[in-house]
Tab-separated table of C-alpha atoms and ligand atoms in Angstrom:
chain	number	residue	atom	x	y	z
A	1	MET	CA	-39.882	-68.883	-64.982
A	2	ILE	CA	-42.645	-68.761	-62.322
A	3	ALA	CA	-45.951	-66.856	-64.009
A	4	ALA	CA	-45.754	-64.095	-61.802
A	5	GLY	CA	-43.031	-63.521	-64.506
A	6	PHE	CA	-45.023	-62.928	-66.816
A	7	ILE	CA	-47.315	-59.796	-65.554
A	8	PRO	CA	-45.800	-56.658	-67.164
A	9	LYS	CA	-44.313	-54.009	-65.683
A	10	ALA	CA	-46.217	-50.748	-66.487
A	11	TYR	CA	-47.077	-49.902	-70.390
A	12	SER	CA	-44.897	-47.653	-71.066
A	13	ASN	CA	-46.390	-46.590	-74.839
A	14	SER	CA	-50.005	-45.462	-75.529
A	15	ILE	CA	-52.169	-46.949	-78.797
A	16	GLU	CA	-55.578	-46.041	-79.602
A	17	LYS	CA	-56.608	-48.895	-82.615
A	18	GLY	CA	-54.631	-51.073	-84.843
A	19	SER	CA	-54.830	-54.961	-86.009
A	20	PHE	CA	-52.054	-57.537	-86.541
A	21	THR	CA	-52.173	-61.470	-88.223
A	22	TRP	CA	-50.641	-63.821	-87.096
A	23	SER	CA	-50.809	-67.473	-89.025
A	24	SER	CA	-50.283	-70.434	-86.240
A	25	PRO	CA	-50.437	-74.338	-87.191
A	26	SER	CA	-51.230	-76.902	-85.933
A	27	ASN	CA	-49.298	-79.437	-83.801
A	28	ILE	CA	-49.733	-83.629	-83.775
A	29	ALA	CA	-48.442	-85.061	-80.071
A	30	LEU	CA	-45.142	-88.043	-80.252
A	31	VAL	CA	-45.747	-88.345	-76.733
A	32	LYS	CA	-49.038	-87.303	-75.611
A	33	TYR	CA	-50.458	-85.614	-72.743
A	34	TRP	CA	-53.113	-86.465	-71.667
A	35	GLY	CA	-54.323	-85.298	-68.121
A	36	LYS	CA	-53.721	-82.249	-65.923
A	37	LYS	CA	-53.854	-80.117	-62.543
A	38	GLU	CA	-55.101	-76.829	-62.038
A	39	HIS	CA	-54.204	-73.918	-64.471
A	40	GLN	CA	-53.520	-76.411	-67.264
A	41	ILE	CA	-49.974	-77.696	-66.221
A	42	PRO	CA	-49.969	-80.687	-67.368
A	43	GLU	CA	-49.644	-84.039	-65.474
A	44	ASN	CA	-46.860	-85.169	-68.389
A	45	PRO	CA	-44.219	-83.437	-70.632
A	46	SER	CA	-45.060	-83.409	-73.814
A	47	ILE	CA	-43.507	-83.930	-77.217
A	48	SER	CA	-44.905	-82.724	-80.787
A	49	PHE	CA	-44.751	-82.294	-84.775
A	50	THR	CA	-45.644	-79.035	-85.744
A	51	LEU	CA	-47.460	-78.672	-88.398
A	52	ASN	CA	-47.318	-77.098	-91.723
A	53	ASN	CA	-50.269	-77.260	-93.728
A	54	CYS	CA	-52.987	-77.207	-91.276
A	55	LYS	CA	-53.013	-73.333	-90.316
A	56	THR	CA	-55.679	-71.046	-88.661
A	57	ASN	CA	-55.437	-67.305	-89.975
A	58	THR	CA	-55.921	-65.115	-87.433
A	59	LYS	CA	-56.717	-61.255	-87.265
A	60	LEU	CA	-57.163	-58.892	-83.874
A	61	SER	CA	-57.963	-55.505	-85.291
A	62	PHE	CA	-58.244	-53.347	-81.376
A	63	THR	CA	-59.640	-50.178	-80.998
A	64	LYS	CA	-59.363	-48.676	-77.271
A	65	LYS	CA	-62.673	-47.698	-75.408
A	66	GLU	CA	-63.525	-45.013	-73.053
A	67	ASN	CA	-63.465	-46.199	-70.018
A	68	ASP	CA	-61.746	-49.580	-68.871
A	69	GLY	CA	-65.049	-51.480	-68.346
A	70	ASN	CA	-65.938	-55.256	-69.384
A	71	LEU	CA	-64.676	-57.395	-71.629
A	72	SER	CA	-65.747	-56.646	-75.089
A	73	PHE	CA	-65.040	-58.175	-78.547
A	74	GLU	CA	-66.267	-60.364	-81.252
A	75	VAL	CA	-65.526	-63.567	-83.543
A	76	PHE	CA	-65.700	-63.627	-86.773
A	77	LEU	CA	-65.350	-67.121	-89.054
A	78	ASP	CA	-64.449	-67.059	-92.471
A	79	ASP	CA	-66.131	-63.502	-92.287
A	80	GLU	CA	-70.212	-64.821	-90.531
A	81	LYS	CA	-70.600	-63.617	-86.736
A	82	LYS	CA	-69.968	-66.488	-84.962
A	83	ASP	CA	-71.574	-65.796	-81.507
A	84	ASP	CA	-71.204	-69.768	-80.075
A	85	PHE	CA	-67.220	-69.266	-79.938
A	86	LYS	CA	-67.859	-66.258	-77.265
A	87	PRO	CA	-67.694	-68.463	-74.590
A	88	LYS	CA	-64.354	-69.953	-75.134
A	89	ILE	CA	-62.366	-67.193	-75.553
A	90	GLU	CA	-64.059	-65.114	-72.540
A	91	THR	CA	-63.237	-68.171	-70.353
A	92	PHE	CA	-59.730	-67.354	-72.495
A	93	PHE	CA	-59.731	-63.808	-72.231
A	94	LYS	CA	-60.471	-64.416	-68.158
A	95	ARG	CA	-57.511	-66.467	-67.823
A	96	ILE	CA	-55.177	-64.238	-69.286
A	97	GLU	CA	-56.506	-60.935	-67.319
A	98	ALA	CA	-54.446	-60.986	-65.585
A	99	TYR	CA	-50.797	-60.838	-67.782
A	100	LEU	CA	-52.241	-58.777	-70.406
A	101	PRO	CA	-53.518	-55.500	-68.443
A	102	PHE	CA	-54.718	-54.032	-70.865
A	103	LEU	CA	-57.069	-56.331	-72.264
A	104	LYS	CA	-60.432	-53.666	-70.890
A	105	GLY	CA	-59.560	-51.168	-72.148
A	106	TYR	CA	-59.523	-52.046	-76.210
A	107	HIS	CA	-62.288	-53.425	-77.489
A	108	PHE	CA	-61.367	-56.856	-80.218
A	109	LYS	CA	-62.650	-57.950	-83.351
A	110	ILE	CA	-61.230	-61.470	-84.159
A	111	GLU	CA	-61.194	-62.514	-87.089
A	112	THR	CA	-59.833	-66.271	-87.908
A	113	SER	CA	-60.782	-68.860	-91.217
A	114	ASN	CA	-58.358	-72.313	-91.059
A	115	THR	CA	-57.012	-74.101	-93.702
A	116	PHE	CA	-58.955	-77.004	-93.204
A	117	PRO	CA	-62.203	-77.555	-92.699
A	118	HIS	CA	-63.836	-76.797	-89.607
A	119	SER	CA	-66.203	-79.734	-90.211
A	120	SER	CA	-62.832	-82.198	-90.740
A	121	GLY	CA	-63.175	-83.228	-87.459
A	122	ILE	CA	-59.512	-81.672	-86.777
A	123	ALA	CA	-59.755	-79.359	-83.735
A	124	SER	CA	-58.431	-76.225	-84.452
A	125	SER	CA	-58.188	-75.006	-80.722
A	126	ALA	CA	-54.405	-75.289	-80.381
A	127	SER	CA	-53.642	-73.189	-84.022
A	128	GLY	CA	-56.679	-70.737	-82.801
A	129	MET	CA	-55.491	-69.505	-79.938
A	130	SER	CA	-52.107	-70.272	-80.512
A	131	ALA	CA	-52.971	-66.694	-83.358
A	132	LEU	CA	-54.905	-65.569	-80.903
A	133	ALA	CA	-52.097	-65.874	-78.453
A	134	LEU	CA	-49.909	-64.494	-80.952
A	135	CYS	CA	-51.586	-61.194	-81.641
A	136	LEU	CA	-52.633	-60.710	-77.979
A	137	MET	CA	-48.527	-60.559	-77.297
A	138	SER	CA	-47.802	-58.446	-80.521
A	139	ILE	CA	-50.573	-55.703	-79.490
A	140	GLU	CA	-48.727	-55.807	-75.693
A	141	LYS	CA	-45.115	-55.522	-77.674
A	142	GLU	CA	-46.272	-52.463	-79.133
A	143	LEU	CA	-47.768	-50.935	-75.752
A	144	ILE	CA	-43.812	-51.440	-74.276
A	145	LYS	CA	-42.196	-48.240	-75.652
A	146	SER	CA	-38.821	-50.417	-77.709
A	147	ASP	CA	-36.108	-48.950	-76.416
A	148	VAL	CA	-33.327	-48.328	-79.264
A	149	THR	CA	-29.823	-49.067	-77.442
A	150	LEU	CA	-31.165	-52.689	-76.196
A	151	SER	CA	-27.772	-55.280	-77.048
A	152	ALA	CA	-28.265	-57.419	-79.073
A	153	VAL	CA	-28.760	-59.875	-75.734
A	154	GLU	CA	-31.034	-57.750	-74.624
A	155	LYS	CA	-32.491	-58.152	-77.718
A	156	SER	CA	-32.863	-61.769	-78.810
A	157	TYR	CA	-33.955	-61.901	-74.350
A	158	ASP	CA	-37.116	-59.674	-75.956
A	159	GLU	CA	-37.914	-62.038	-78.622
A	160	ASN	CA	-37.871	-64.733	-76.649
A	161	TYR	CA	-39.636	-63.672	-73.981
A	162	PHE	CA	-42.028	-62.472	-77.290
A	163	ILE	CA	-42.677	-66.549	-77.620
A	164	GLN	CA	-42.359	-68.178	-74.326
A	165	LYS	CA	-45.062	-65.441	-73.132
A	166	ALA	CA	-47.218	-66.657	-76.249
A	167	SER	CA	-46.731	-70.002	-75.752
A	168	PHE	CA	-47.789	-69.678	-71.810
A	169	LEU	CA	-51.214	-66.834	-73.077
A	170	ALA	CA	-51.370	-70.047	-75.250
A	171	ARG	CA	-51.319	-72.741	-72.796
A	172	LEU	CA	-54.377	-71.698	-70.831
A	173	GLY	CA	-56.425	-71.179	-73.644
A	174	SER	CA	-55.700	-74.838	-74.611
A	175	GLY	CA	-52.998	-76.831	-73.878
A	176	SER	CA	-51.580	-78.291	-77.149
A	177	ALA	CA	-52.602	-75.549	-78.380
A	178	CYS	CA	-48.509	-74.354	-76.522
A	179	ARG	CA	-46.908	-76.602	-78.494
A	180	SER	CA	-48.222	-74.671	-82.298
A	181	LEU	CA	-45.832	-71.497	-81.615
A	182	GLU	CA	-42.247	-72.815	-83.148
A	183	GLY	CA	-40.962	-75.710	-85.154
A	184	ASP	CA	-40.082	-78.284	-85.763
A	185	LEU	CA	-40.460	-80.574	-83.055
A	186	VAL	CA	-41.746	-79.323	-79.228
A	187	VAL	CA	-41.646	-80.234	-75.751
A	188	TRP	CA	-44.060	-79.106	-73.767
A	189	GLY	CA	-43.963	-80.158	-69.211
A	190	LYS	CA	-40.836	-80.146	-67.263
A	191	HIS	CA	-38.767	-83.271	-68.223
A	192	GLU	CA	-35.054	-83.642	-66.318
A	193	GLU	CA	-33.015	-84.135	-69.249
A	194	ILE	CA	-34.724	-81.142	-71.636
A	195	LYS	CA	-32.898	-78.326	-71.219
A	196	GLY	CA	-35.351	-75.173	-70.114
A	197	SER	CA	-37.968	-77.904	-70.229
A	198	SER	CA	-40.938	-76.094	-68.914
A	199	ASP	CA	-44.874	-76.735	-67.440
A	200	LEU	CA	-46.012	-73.630	-68.452
A	201	PHE	CA	-44.957	-72.730	-72.343
A	202	GLY	CA	-43.591	-74.887	-75.575
A	203	ILE	CA	-39.993	-75.067	-76.447
A	204	LYS	CA	-38.580	-76.044	-79.260
A	205	TYR	CA	-36.557	-78.933	-78.651
A	206	PRO	CA	-33.279	-78.230	-77.909
A	207	TYR	CA	-31.533	-81.382	-78.877
A	208	GLU	CA	-29.964	-82.692	-81.752
A	209	VAL	CA	-32.144	-84.627	-84.559
A	210	HIS	CA	-31.211	-86.988	-87.163
A	211	SER	CA	-31.465	-86.412	-90.839
A	212	ASN	CA	-34.653	-89.362	-90.815
A	213	PHE	CA	-37.059	-87.033	-89.416
A	214	LYS	CA	-36.551	-84.241	-91.568
A	215	ASN	CA	-39.472	-82.784	-93.381
A	216	TYR	CA	-41.347	-85.539	-92.338
A	217	GLN	CA	-44.775	-86.945	-93.619
A	218	ASP	CA	-48.282	-86.292	-91.978
A	219	THR	CA	-51.395	-87.377	-94.200
A	220	ILE	CA	-54.357	-86.872	-92.064
A	221	LEU	CA	-57.462	-90.270	-92.900
A	222	LEU	CA	-60.405	-88.061	-92.385
A	223	VAL	CA	-62.767	-90.752	-90.730
A	224	ASP	CA	-65.001	-89.038	-89.205
A	225	LYS	CA	-65.631	-84.973	-89.970
A	226	GLY	CA	-68.167	-85.314	-86.772
A	227	LYS	CA	-67.873	-83.622	-83.064
A	228	LYS	CA	-66.584	-85.332	-81.405
A	229	GLN	CA	-69.012	-87.245	-78.033
A	230	VAL	CA	-66.739	-86.268	-75.762
A	231	SER	CA	-64.169	-83.418	-74.886
A	232	SER	CA	-60.533	-83.347	-74.627
A	233	THR	CA	-61.960	-81.032	-71.167
A	234	VAL	CA	-64.052	-83.713	-69.471
A	235	GLY	CA	-61.636	-86.375	-70.869
A	236	HIS	CA	-58.649	-85.229	-69.073
A	237	ASN	CA	-60.616	-84.355	-66.210
A	238	LEU	CA	-61.790	-88.324	-66.173
A	239	MET	CA	-57.428	-88.802	-65.770
A	240	HIS	CA	-58.054	-87.132	-61.684
A	241	ASN	CA	-58.802	-90.845	-59.903
A	242	HIS	CA	-58.376	-93.018	-63.260
A	243	PRO	CA	-56.834	-96.714	-61.924
A	244	PHE	CA	-53.939	-96.215	-64.503
A	245	ALA	CA	-52.995	-92.464	-64.183
A	246	GLN	CA	-49.735	-92.447	-62.215
A	247	GLU	CA	-48.432	-95.393	-64.193
A	248	ARG	CA	-49.422	-93.398	-66.684
A	249	PHE	CA	-48.221	-89.882	-66.132
A	250	LYS	CA	-44.148	-92.212	-65.486
A	251	GLN	CA	-44.719	-94.319	-68.690
A	252	ALA	CA	-45.234	-90.968	-70.530
A	253	GLY	CA	-41.646	-89.470	-68.461
A	254	LYS	CA	-39.863	-92.724	-70.131
A	255	ASN	CA	-41.265	-92.034	-73.479
A	256	LEU	CA	-39.664	-88.787	-73.824
A	257	SER	CA	-36.518	-89.744	-72.215
A	258	ASP	CA	-36.245	-92.852	-74.581
A	259	MET	CA	-37.156	-90.058	-77.491
A	260	ILE	CA	-34.795	-88.185	-76.811
A	261	SER	CA	-31.968	-91.371	-78.352
A	262	ILE	CA	-34.453	-91.831	-80.640
A	263	LEU	CA	-34.245	-88.832	-82.188
A	264	LYS	CA	-30.735	-88.387	-82.144
A	265	ASN	CA	-29.846	-92.139	-83.744
A	266	GLY	CA	-32.840	-91.594	-86.970
A	267	ASP	CA	-33.875	-95.058	-85.335
A	268	LEU	CA	-37.204	-95.230	-87.096
A	269	ASN	CA	-37.945	-98.921	-85.931
A	270	ALA	CA	-37.575	-97.588	-82.176
A	271	PHE	CA	-39.915	-94.734	-83.398
A	272	ILE	CA	-42.566	-96.259	-84.515
A	273	ALA	CA	-43.212	-98.690	-81.631
A	274	LEU	CA	-42.725	-95.606	-79.525
A	275	VAL	CA	-45.455	-93.446	-81.379
A	276	GLU	CA	-47.984	-96.341	-81.545
A	277	SER	CA	-47.298	-97.256	-78.238
A	278	GLU	CA	-48.350	-93.832	-77.212
A	279	ALA	CA	-51.297	-93.324	-79.550
A	280	LEU	CA	-53.082	-96.373	-78.460
A	281	THR	CA	-52.157	-95.690	-74.693
A	282	LEU	CA	-53.903	-92.260	-75.193
A	283	HIS	CA	-56.852	-93.696	-76.288
A	284	ALA	CA	-56.559	-97.053	-73.678
A	285	MET	CA	-56.703	-94.287	-71.065
A	286	MET	CA	-59.767	-93.292	-72.749
A	287	MET	CA	-61.506	-96.531	-72.642
A	288	THR	CA	-60.553	-97.268	-69.003
A	289	SER	CA	-61.607	-93.939	-67.572
A	290	MET	CA	-64.585	-94.165	-65.114
A	291	PRO	CA	-67.052	-93.566	-67.189
A	292	TYR	CA	-65.105	-94.930	-70.092
A	293	PHE	CA	-65.771	-93.939	-73.657
A	294	ILE	CA	-64.184	-95.019	-77.461
A	295	LEU	CA	-63.377	-91.877	-79.953
A	296	MET	CA	-61.621	-94.070	-82.533
A	297	LYS	CA	-64.567	-96.150	-85.509
A	298	PRO	CA	-64.396	-99.125	-87.272
A	299	ASN	CA	-62.814	-97.981	-90.056
A	300	THR	CA	-59.630	-96.525	-87.772
A	301	LEU	CA	-59.109	-99.979	-86.323
A	302	GLU	CA	-59.197	-101.195	-89.754
A	303	ILE	CA	-56.920	-98.296	-91.081
A	304	ILE	CA	-54.147	-99.528	-88.706
A	305	ASN	CA	-54.464	-103.280	-89.696
A	306	LYS	CA	-53.608	-101.978	-92.842
A	307	ILE	CA	-51.006	-100.279	-91.821
A	308	TRP	CA	-49.865	-103.111	-90.118
A	309	ASN	CA	-49.938	-104.890	-92.720
A	310	TYR	CA	-48.722	-102.973	-94.726
A	311	ARG	CA	-45.684	-102.022	-93.551
A	312	LYS	CA	-44.758	-106.477	-92.797
A	313	THR	CA	-44.771	-106.904	-96.629
A	314	SER	CA	-43.311	-103.298	-97.411
A	315	GLY	CA	-40.900	-102.512	-95.639
A	316	SER	CA	-41.477	-99.808	-95.019
A	317	LYS	CA	-41.217	-97.152	-91.898
A	318	ILE	CA	-44.476	-96.212	-92.326
A	319	CYS	CA	-46.514	-95.938	-88.685
A	320	PHE	CA	-49.641	-93.893	-87.789
A	321	THR	CA	-51.551	-91.783	-84.430
A	322	LEU	CA	-54.242	-90.746	-83.046
A	323	ASP	CA	-54.911	-87.111	-81.598
A	324	ALA	CA	-58.391	-87.534	-79.049
A	325	GLY	CA	-60.717	-88.710	-81.924
A	326	ALA	CA	-61.564	-91.068	-85.046
A	327	ASN	CA	-59.084	-89.616	-87.122
A	328	VAL	CA	-55.145	-91.116	-88.668
A	329	HIS	CA	-52.293	-88.988	-88.677
A	330	VAL	CA	-50.470	-91.476	-91.229
A	331	LEU	CA	-46.082	-90.621	-90.123
A	332	TYR	CA	-44.319	-91.349	-92.951
A	333	PRO	CA	-39.751	-90.413	-93.942
A	334	GLU	CA	-39.656	-87.914	-97.221
A	335	ASN	CA	-38.251	-90.532	-99.154
A	336	GLU	CA	-41.255	-93.094	-99.391
A	337	ALA	CA	-44.230	-90.075	-99.605
A	338	LYS	CA	-44.212	-92.103	-103.277
A	339	SER	CA	-44.831	-95.031	-102.158
A	340	VAL	CA	-47.226	-94.187	-99.318
A	341	MET	CA	-49.443	-92.350	-101.078
A	342	GLU	CA	-50.334	-94.993	-103.781
A	343	PHE	CA	-50.712	-97.805	-100.854
A	344	ILE	CA	-52.957	-94.606	-99.321
A	345	ASN	CA	-54.659	-93.915	-102.662
A	346	THR	CA	-55.714	-97.655	-103.081
A	347	GLU	CA	-56.131	-99.315	-99.627
A	348	LEU	CA	-56.722	-96.609	-97.153
A	349	VAL	CA	-58.966	-93.959	-98.900
A	350	VAL	CA	-61.915	-96.169	-98.591
A	351	PHE	CA	-62.370	-96.257	-94.967
A	352	CYS	CA	-61.937	-92.277	-94.978
A	353	GLN	CA	-65.709	-90.209	-94.817
A	354	LYS	CA	-66.145	-88.797	-98.196
A	355	GLY	CA	-62.601	-90.031	-98.733
A	356	GLU	CA	-61.021	-87.186	-97.666
A	357	TYR	CA	-57.740	-86.624	-96.815
A	358	ILE	CA	-55.009	-84.079	-95.946
A	359	ASN	CA	-51.946	-83.629	-97.271
A	360	ASP	CA	-49.170	-82.326	-94.386
A	361	LYS	CA	-45.874	-82.930	-92.754
A	362	ILE	CA	-43.448	-81.436	-90.202
A	363	GLY	CA	-43.577	-77.383	-90.227
A	364	PHE	CA	-41.785	-74.326	-88.406
A	365	GLY	CA	-43.922	-72.404	-86.833
A	366	ALA	CA	-45.653	-69.589	-86.575
A	367	LYS	CA	-45.515	-66.558	-89.387
A	368	LEU	CA	-46.783	-62.999	-88.315
A	369	LEU	CA	-48.579	-61.401	-91.124
B	1	PMV	O1	-54.772	-79.141	-75.873
B	1	PMV	P1	-55.898	-79.737	-75.332
B	1	PMV	O2	-56.472	-79.992	-73.776
B	1	PMV	O3	-57.030	-80.457	-76.366
B	1	PMV	O4	-55.397	-81.580	-75.028
B	1	PMV	C1	-55.171	-82.343	-76.368
B	1	PMV	C2	-54.342	-83.356	-75.879
B	1	PMV	C3	-53.884	-85.007	-76.924
B	1	PMV	O5	-54.248	-83.737	-77.969
B	1	PMV	C4	-54.850	-85.891	-76.908
B	1	PMV	C5	-52.342	-85.064	-77.347
B	1	PMV	C6	-51.738	-84.085	-76.785
B	1	PMV	O6	-50.676	-83.810	-76.830
B	1	PMV	O7	-52.324	-83.241	-78.046
């Protein structure tokens, strides 16, 4: 599939107005995406766990305009008008306009809310952009008159197309958003050993996954709830001319290869080593950019050391990962949920801002509400 394949033929249906609501989860990368080419094409493939509880719910209402003019929309977060969200959405709409020719023909009202606190330092761009992309695809689906004579194979192609195009669009809003539509593991970025993988959209991980990873838990420790000092966009750009970039992109591909066998044979020790190395490598890239920056905080390191200590003394299979911020995602198998929560409550909450954390686990993707 090439990008032009997502440009639709003329719409056969016409609708005056309506609304769709989608709920889309966040995701946490195990092999990280850091560095991109033009048009949000990743420099390396990545894989993530889809989350279950951290979600964005978005209602998109649309009304046909008298004449196709400029893009026209308003945005609300928790029922409050949010004009400061508009530039990001405007950029997104402009990027996807060629693939959704109906965009200029409607006025849109976007009403969104997150199940996690807005000021938690957890990025809502992945869940937010994927929810919005799905709402837009629901409109397009209505505009393409459904053909009742479609065979089962053609219908499943339709469903595939819907989710692929939604992921393709979400990617143009925020790269990692293309991994938030399905679950429980999603790959984004072309990888020789992963059938169907693409730089253009995320796909459900297509191979066998050991039961050790079923219902994997993720407790997100909120170390710093403030706004990041350096945005992901700036961070990705600093990978251009980064002295270690090419080696890093190669390493990510190799790590994803290794992850295929880890996921198959359920080797938790190898999983821990790979996932923690990925997290620290991501931050090492930030620290060795020019200009350099650090997103971890002293408490991030306190937590990492406590986790290492606990693992050593208890034999637990707990590990951590980080995204582009100071918060720590604590990952562990479901059968350790009780003991790990005790450990978190006695030893780690002191390092969280206001003692706050979010309990989450692997999830299965977005839902139409
Ligand atoms: O989707 P973006 O552009 O916000 O980039 C996110 C990058 C990381 O979260 C740091 C890693 C990843 O693969 O999700």
